[in-house]
Amino acid sequence: MSASQTQNHAADLSAMDRMLSPRSIALIGASNTAHRIGGLLFANLKRAFKGPLYPIHPTEQEIMGVQAYASLDDLPEAADLAVVAVAAKMVPEMVEAAAAAGIAGAVVVTSGFAEVGEEGAALQEQLAEISRRTGIRLIGPNCIGYFNMHGGVMANFAITPDSPLPKAGGTALVSQSGGFGSYISLMAMRAGLGVGWFVSTGNEVDCNVSMVCRHLIERPEVKVLLACVETLRDPDIFIETAERAIELDKPIVLLKAGRSEEAARAAMSHTGSITGSADVLYAVCEQYGVHIAETMQEMLDLGLMFETGKRTKGRRLAVLTTSGGAGVLLTDEAAEVGLTVPELPAEEQAALEAVMPPPFFGSMANPLDTTAQIVAHQHAAVGIMEHLGKSPSIDMITCVTWDHTLDFIQALIDGDKGTDKPVSILCTGLVEKVSEAGTPLYLDPSRAVRPLGALARQSLDRPKVVKAPVKDEARIARMRALFESLEGRKVLMEHEGKQLFAEYGIPVTREKLVATPADADAAAAEIGGKVAIKYMSPELMHKSDVGGLRLGLEAGSVQAEAEAMLQDVARGAPHVALSGILVQEMVPARMELTCGIKRDLSFGPIIVVGMGGVLVEVLAEVAMLRPPFDADMARKVVASLCDGRIASARRGLEPAEIDAVVATVMGLGQMALELPEISEVDVNPVRIANGRAVAADALVILEGAEDAGHH
Amino acid sequence: MSASQTQNHAADLSAMDRMLSPRSIALIGASNTAHRIGGLLFANLKRAFKGPLYPIHPTEQEIMGVQAYASLDDLPEAADLAVVAVAAKMVPEMVEAAAAAGIAGAVVVTSGFAEVGEEGAALQEQLAEISRRTGIRLIGPNCIGYFNMHGGVMANFAITPDSPLPKAGGTALVSQSGGFGSYISLMAMRAGLGVGWFVSTGNEVDCNVSMVCRHLIERPEVKVLLACVETLRDPDIFIETAERAIELDKPIVLLKAGRSEEAARAAMSHTGSITGSADVLYAVCEQYGVHIAETMQEMLDLGLMFETGKRTKGRRLAVLTTSGGAGVLLTDEAAEVGLTVPELPAEEQAALEAVMPPPFFGSMANPLDTTAQIVAHQHAAVGIMEHLGKSPSIDMITCVTWDHTLDFIQALIDGDKGTDKPVSILCTGLVEKVSEAGTPLYLDPSRAVRPLGALARQSLDRPKVVKAPVKDEARIARMRALFESLEGRKVLMEHEGKQLFAEYGIPVTREKLVATPADADAAAAEIGGKVAIKYMSPELMHKSDVGGLRLGLEAGSVQAEAEAMLQDVARGAPHVALSGILVQEMVPARMELTCGIKRDLSFGPIIVVGMGGVLVEVLAEVAMLRPPFDADMARKVVASLCDGRIASARRGLEPAEIDAVVATVMGLGQMALELPEISEVDVNPVRIANGRAVAADALVILEGAEDAGHH
């Protein structure tokens, strides 16, 4: 970030601060009619705001008992925030006036902009232009507003003025969709989350989900960020936010609508913007430690756990139940999210049994099945929770019961408060009591365990923030010279691609480009063992169709085969000119991988590694990384293929082979950063056997190539 | 089924009928103390039962105002059902007395049997013996009882006498675990399901989940069966039940606890029984049309949809929302469960827009985004629901809204009642109204769609019931002669396995077993092309380690190579005696699959087909089938590999190759039925290229082989 950028950033932050944590608020379009949006908004604003409110109305003296002003010019000060709820056509004029009046930002709830066609889009472009020119920050249009309970700002009509006020808790919710976002915030409050912040971004003419998240992640009161997007705009800001979240250890949970192709089409028609692939977004989230929620429910479940602020030191879960059957189901769920339910040591089991009234018919092995016997014995419940809270054998606790008395549930809640280990509870009675106490409560056994898995990931697997590595300018110059030597050609020949690969430390086949069949034989002798010969020409795409490829040759027979090859190609593809004969070692393969660089519409160059060979499309098993990344991350991603079996299963990758694949992935990452003019790279196959992983082919395409050129 | 078996089956059913739909009930261990189990049970029994109740008590004259009896001998008639709630040690005596008194069945709720160790297990074995000897049917011990609201039988203490009575609806719930089962029944009732039946089977000394399901599936009032198991006993009865469910079009939804290895261990210690693999159980469920629920919530969600009794004619979903954002999320979910959200034809869109008050800013393309505008216009909601109910372009409807008025929600409910298309609703207000109307209501957008996917499977993908094919007795005799010729050897040599395969129509490599190197050369000439030669001996397991395998030979050079091979093996494995030299065509392979027979502890022989070759364990991509099955089912399962990409992706299976793989799978299925003495078959690899799929190796192991013998 340059100095002037830093300054702008600070100015932006300060404008964002004024807009989202205002000291004074003007409502443009205020109304005395309670059920109109201008009435709902003002009634809401009045509920919790401690600073001055300035309702703007052309004729009324008062709005709901508060002095009204005919225009912004009449205000005693420049308000920090303007809420705009006038008809769409009047919005640009009002926003212009707000900017002129020194207002930092405006929340435009009005609909009728880009979502309704050309006329609306033109209106929205006016807003964009005003914001760019004057620096006024905008939220919306076509949003449902926001609330910031820490600042007492209820600048929204998501919540009706007669509903209870949200708690000023540690959860922040940011949603592109206003309607869906208000539903989520409602359900979140019902689930017991303290939604201290809710921002809906609507059409995102200026502020988008990424920007709002970037702002909120720095707020000290925000402990967890829930984001719900259809179209992720400003992916770089999203990544910067994720990196800050790593540094601050604040979890982000993302719910993405529009994963499937059909839904992406629906989202496109709905939000009017094209977006990158959902697979890439998910991979980026994984890389940057952002939690993905598959459903709204899962987002809320994770939020509830993260809001406790607790972290875990390990993955060992104690399952405490009054029913063996539930214990088994919870153990399944634990396994599914990477937690273990280890049997407790005999002495701990004995200690736990000792607190139960004899005779004890349950089990303290883990799952701990106390049977319903425990319900009437609070001291036993207290004793067990205390023991588990301190046990060196487990790291977190889930309690599942449908037998309940106040005393029993209280013992579980106290157990949670008395330990820094994370605790989740499933119970059917006294739900509000548990919820008020702040202990995460779930009504489905599966849901009681998954958030603990997410907490383990947040606590134990948080990635490092990787800074972009230094670029090798000399190498860049050499590569640019190579590209220039192509004289406009955009697709590299195999031997050119290999030269590029070698520069980036990607292991390639031993090979030599020669001019004549006689030279080919000499090259084969030099390479040793069996070789392949390939007819190189930029015009020849499918060389094996015309006999331009011979496999399994040995020195001595190569010259004759090369001559035959030249004749075959001359017959089969007479227009083609020979650039050279590539003589290449034959490498054995127990396994073939594919590596490469592809471009995502949102995130730019992405490194891909997957199961390769002829079955690449059948297997469709790939992992992705956004550069920059470090070797640990590359290794983790390579080893994650096939659910980790690529490294663990019989005939999987050996350590030296993993090293070579990691070198390939690292090389591609550096290449993507140094040479943005590369639009696509395919290293397929990477042939793997006997401790080697070698690029056996190379496809490199530069920007500006025609799509049809290479497949 | 033989005639006598049929008779027993009928007698069993009749005893089951008397036990589960009794005309009179005795309670052994009745109590006047309300909070004791004998008190809870009697209070519950009194709530709904119309026939005579006979409380048994040694001294009391009355139990809760009903005449008591000192013993079963004093009853005026043989009661149909005895509920037993006395101390564990007294239970065998009481059950014996019940049998003697002509009582058809007993529900034993008492704990302290097999779940608490040896002494309890011995008591439980006494119960088993009494049941076998006298024919009295038993549910439990260590269960929470059952209820049958259609018969007014509340023979349980899952529900307290002061809770509302369950509705006599179309859902039947069967759970091995009493505690978890009662939780599920409670949550089911809260979700609006009509749980007309709930049976907990506990330790399953006689009746198990399979048997109870087998009984209930025939009951006319049962529309959907929810089953929750840890250990599935009597898998054959489970399959028979699934087949009847197919014939009757009654969905079964299964929730299995103990899927992971760790959980299976917990279940084993908890229920005391070993079980087959969860993967096999899931594959069997898929094959027999049983729906799998991953979570309790999903089981209830599916139950709610199935209880409507509606079916669908297609997979085209209309998504009706007041928020574009939710529409996108629902479209994602639809894609995930195999439904489509097709754009409506222009004329339908125009007709739908015409019912909305102008100006209309939403979209009727599908997802239909009415915007919140619709909430105040009941006639528009009615019009849209009527249109969708009749539209030829869609098959089911999901309505998602958090804007609500009574009129608006009523329009959705009426829309559901007015069409035979399935409808699901998500709303936040008036939840009870929707629930009472019987329209499936879900609170998470994802959950509103998944049950429609399950309904589509039930309606459109219900499998056929396949009867066992005729056995080929002559072939069986030939194969048994082959097995006898092995003289006790349990592992077939490759050429013997291939002989077996060929008999079952499994395509194999062209090959010939010869005695000498000279004969090998002649055989190679006969086979043509390139060949492999293999040293055959029952004692030589890893032939390639000692040079017992040569590849890529051509006639003329085979004799010399074979001689060298014999010398190498003589040196490397001097104890081994030659059975012959197998000369085999070399077959190319673009892809390798693996097929085979494995034995499951529960379901017996299972046919496996998956991605093969050296990466079989890395890819771990397999599908399974229980024989018998027909060719359509085999084809479906083969084509399902790699999420269907095995047939659809570039370089995937061609039609002739699929035919050959299906022939292999069908052959293995028939083999497993005809030759139960085969314990394992591995056809790995099946080499596939150029329209052929050929077994290139063969491992066949007969029952009684030592485990260590073959790997």
Short mmCIF file of C-alpha atoms in Angstrom, two decimals, chain A residues 111-112 115-116 177-183 186-187 190 230 255-264 266-267 269-270 294-298 322-329 331-336 339-343 361-363 366-367 369 401-402 426-429 431 442-447 590-592 611 614-621 641-642 645-647 649-653, chain B residues 111-112 115-116 177-183 186-187 190 230 255-264 266-267 269-270 294-298 322-329 331-336 339-343 361-363 366-367 369 401-402 426-429 431 442-447 590-592 611 614-621 641-642 645-647 649-653:
data_model
loop_
_atom_site.label_atom_id
_atom_site.label_comp_id
_atom_site.label_asym_id
_atom_site.label_seq_id
_atom_site.Cartn_x
_atom_site.Cartn_y
_atom_site.Cartn_z
CA SER A 111 -35.77 0.30 -4.24
CA GLY A 112 -36.15 0.87 -7.96
CA GLU A 115 -32.67 -4.34 -9.89
CA VAL A 116 -35.52 -3.03 -12.09
CA SER A 177 -29.82 -9.45 0.52
CA GLY A 178 -31.93 -7.30 2.78
CA GLY A 179 -34.93 -9.60 3.04
CA PHE A 180 -32.94 -12.74 3.62
CA GLY A 181 -30.56 -10.87 5.90
CA SER A 182 -33.38 -9.67 8.11
CA TYR A 183 -34.69 -13.23 8.28
CA LEU A 186 -34.37 -12.68 13.31
CA MET A 187 -33.50 -16.38 13.44
CA ARG A 190 -34.21 -16.50 18.31
CA GLU A 230 -24.57 -13.76 -3.66
CA LEU A 255 -22.84 -18.35 3.51
CA LYS A 256 -22.73 -18.16 -0.28
CA ALA A 257 -25.91 -18.20 -2.33
CA GLY A 258 -25.47 -19.06 -5.99
CA ARG A 259 -23.16 -22.07 -5.82
CA SER A 260 -24.85 -24.16 -8.49
CA GLU A 261 -24.86 -23.05 -12.10
CA GLU A 262 -28.61 -22.64 -12.14
CA ALA A 263 -28.51 -20.53 -8.98
CA ALA A 264 -25.62 -18.47 -10.32
CA ALA A 266 -30.61 -16.64 -10.97
CA ALA A 267 -28.20 -14.52 -8.93
CA SER A 269 -30.32 -11.85 -13.19
CA HIS A 270 -31.07 -10.72 -9.66
CA GLU A 294 -23.68 -24.76 3.83
CA THR A 295 -26.95 -23.56 5.30
CA MET A 296 -28.27 -20.63 7.27
CA GLN A 297 -28.71 -22.92 10.23
CA GLU A 298 -25.06 -23.93 10.15
CA THR A 322 -28.30 -39.67 29.57
CA SER A 323 -28.85 -42.07 26.65
CA GLY A 324 -26.39 -44.46 25.08
CA GLY A 325 -28.16 -44.14 21.74
CA ALA A 326 -27.53 -40.42 21.51
CA GLY A 327 -23.92 -40.95 22.55
CA VAL A 328 -23.36 -43.16 19.53
CA LEU A 329 -24.92 -40.63 17.16
CA THR A 331 -19.66 -39.94 18.24
CA ASP A 332 -20.49 -40.33 14.55
CA GLU A 333 -20.79 -36.61 14.16
CA ALA A 334 -17.54 -36.05 16.01
CA ALA A 335 -15.71 -38.37 13.60
CA GLU A 336 -17.25 -36.54 10.69
CA LEU A 339 -12.92 -34.77 16.51
CA THR A 340 -12.19 -37.87 18.58
CA VAL A 341 -14.16 -39.32 21.48
CA PRO A 342 -11.33 -41.09 23.32
CA GLU A 343 -11.98 -43.61 26.07
CA PHE A 361 -25.57 -49.00 35.44
CA GLY A 362 -24.14 -46.53 32.91
CA SER A 363 -20.65 -46.04 31.49
CA ASN A 366 -16.75 -41.85 26.84
CA PRO A 367 -19.34 -41.45 25.53
CA ASP A 369 -23.75 -42.55 29.58
CA THR A 401 -30.09 -34.75 27.63
CA TRP A 402 -33.85 -34.71 27.39
CA LEU A 426 -28.68 -30.16 23.75
CA CYS A 427 -31.74 -30.17 25.94
CA THR A 428 -35.48 -29.87 25.48
CA GLY A 429 -36.51 -28.10 28.63
CA VAL A 431 -34.08 -23.77 26.77
CA TYR A 442 -28.68 -26.85 19.90
CA LEU A 443 -31.83 -28.87 19.34
CA ASP A 444 -30.47 -31.54 16.99
CA PRO A 445 -27.73 -33.88 18.26
CA SER A 446 -25.72 -33.44 15.06
CA ARG A 447 -25.82 -29.69 15.41
CA ARG A 590 2.39 -45.23 -11.00
CA MET A 591 0.17 -42.18 -10.75
CA GLU A 592 -0.45 -39.09 -12.83
CA MET A 611 -5.61 -36.28 -10.17
CA VAL A 614 -6.48 -39.47 -19.20
CA LEU A 615 -9.06 -39.74 -16.41
CA VAL A 616 -8.70 -36.14 -15.26
CA GLU A 617 -12.29 -35.31 -16.14
CA VAL A 618 -13.72 -38.56 -14.81
CA LEU A 619 -12.02 -38.17 -11.44
CA ALA A 620 -12.52 -34.38 -11.22
CA GLU A 621 -10.48 -34.34 -8.03
CA LEU A 641 -6.32 -34.80 -2.39
CA CYS A 642 -8.66 -37.82 -2.32
CA ARG A 645 -5.59 -40.88 0.83
CA ILE A 646 -3.19 -39.59 -1.83
CA ALA A 647 -0.49 -39.63 0.83
CA ALA A 649 -3.12 -45.05 1.10
CA ARG A 650 -1.14 -47.92 -0.37
CA ARG A 651 0.51 -46.87 -3.68
CA GLY A 652 -0.10 -43.21 -2.77
CA LEU A 653 2.55 -40.48 -2.95
CA SER B 111 -33.48 -52.10 32.84
CA GLY B 112 -30.66 -54.21 34.25
CA GLU B 115 -26.66 -53.68 29.07
CA VAL B 116 -25.19 -54.09 32.58
CA SER B 177 -32.83 -46.46 21.83
CA GLY B 178 -35.62 -45.56 24.23
CA GLY B 179 -34.19 -42.26 25.44
CA PHE B 180 -33.21 -40.98 22.02
CA GLY B 181 -36.43 -42.34 20.56
CA SER B 182 -38.54 -40.43 23.04
CA TYR B 183 -36.56 -37.28 22.22
CA LEU B 186 -41.08 -35.21 21.15
CA MET B 187 -39.26 -33.19 18.49
CA ARG B 190 -43.16 -30.21 17.96
CA GLU B 230 -27.66 -48.65 16.15
CA LEU B 255 -31.31 -42.86 10.80
CA LYS B 256 -28.29 -45.00 11.63
CA ALA B 257 -26.18 -44.29 14.69
CA GLY B 258 -22.75 -45.87 14.67
CA ARG B 259 -21.52 -45.04 11.17
CA SER B 260 -17.95 -44.14 12.07
CA GLU B 261 -15.58 -46.75 13.46
CA GLU B 262 -15.32 -44.97 16.77
CA ALA B 263 -19.09 -44.76 17.08
CA ALA B 264 -19.48 -48.40 16.04
CA ALA B 266 -19.32 -47.22 21.27
CA ALA B 267 -22.47 -48.87 19.93
CA SER B 269 -20.16 -51.68 23.99
CA HIS B 270 -23.60 -50.19 24.41
CA GLU B 294 -27.95 -38.01 8.10
CA THR B 295 -29.42 -36.24 11.12
CA MET B 296 -32.49 -36.44 13.30
CA GLN B 297 -33.64 -33.15 11.82
CA GLU B 298 -33.48 -34.54 8.30
CA THR B 322 -40.51 -12.36 -1.40
CA SER B 323 -36.69 -12.00 -1.59
CA GLY B 324 -34.40 -12.59 -4.52
CA GLY B 325 -31.59 -13.56 -2.15
CA ALA B 326 -33.52 -16.47 -0.69
CA GLY B 327 -34.53 -17.55 -4.19
CA VAL B 328 -30.88 -17.98 -5.14
CA LEU B 329 -30.12 -20.00 -2.01
CA THR B 331 -32.04 -22.79 -6.25
CA ASP B 332 -28.66 -23.99 -4.95
CA GLU B 333 -30.36 -26.46 -2.69
CA ALA B 334 -32.60 -27.65 -5.51
CA ALA B 335 -29.57 -28.37 -7.69
CA GLU B 336 -27.96 -30.25 -4.85
CA LEU B 339 -34.29 -30.76 -8.77
CA THR B 340 -34.41 -28.05 -11.41
CA VAL B 341 -35.76 -24.51 -11.17
CA PRO B 342 -36.65 -23.94 -14.83
CA GLU B 343 -37.46 -20.52 -16.19
CA PHE B 361 -40.56 -4.68 -9.74
CA GLY B 362 -39.96 -8.41 -9.12
CA SER B 363 -39.52 -11.37 -11.45
CA ASN B 366 -38.47 -18.66 -11.49
CA PRO B 367 -37.28 -18.19 -8.86
CA ASP B 369 -39.49 -12.96 -6.67
CA THR B 401 -41.37 -15.63 3.04
CA TRP B 402 -40.71 -13.70 6.20
CA LEU B 426 -40.86 -21.42 5.11
CA CYS B 427 -42.28 -18.61 7.17
CA THR B 428 -41.58 -16.99 10.49
CA GLY B 429 -45.02 -15.95 11.56
CA VAL B 431 -46.17 -21.09 12.21
CA TYR B 442 -39.48 -25.59 7.65
CA LEU B 443 -37.52 -22.82 9.31
CA ASP B 444 -34.28 -23.04 7.31
CA PRO B 445 -34.40 -22.34 3.57
CA SER B 446 -32.25 -25.38 2.83
CA ARG B 447 -34.57 -27.60 4.78
CA ARG B 590 -7.52 -46.38 -20.75
CA MET B 591 -9.14 -47.03 -17.38
CA GLU B 592 -9.04 -49.79 -14.81
CA MET B 611 -12.20 -47.43 -9.71
CA VAL B 614 -2.85 -49.51 -8.61
CA LEU B 615 -4.71 -46.47 -7.27
CA VAL B 616 -7.67 -48.48 -5.97
CA GLU B 617 -6.96 -47.49 -2.38
CA VAL B 618 -6.11 -43.88 -3.17
CA LEU B 619 -9.33 -43.34 -5.12
CA ALA B 620 -11.54 -45.45 -2.81
CA GLU B 621 -14.44 -44.94 -5.18
CA LEU B 641 -19.35 -44.01 -10.11
CA CYS B 642 -17.50 -40.70 -9.75
CA ARG B 645 -18.75 -38.77 -14.59
CA ILE B 646 -17.55 -42.31 -15.31
CA ALA B 647 -20.05 -42.41 -18.13
CA ALA B 649 -16.98 -37.26 -18.85
CA ARG B 650 -14.41 -37.22 -21.64
CA ARG B 651 -12.46 -40.51 -21.72
CA GLY B 652 -15.14 -42.11 -19.52
CA LEU B 653 -16.81 -45.46 -20.25
#
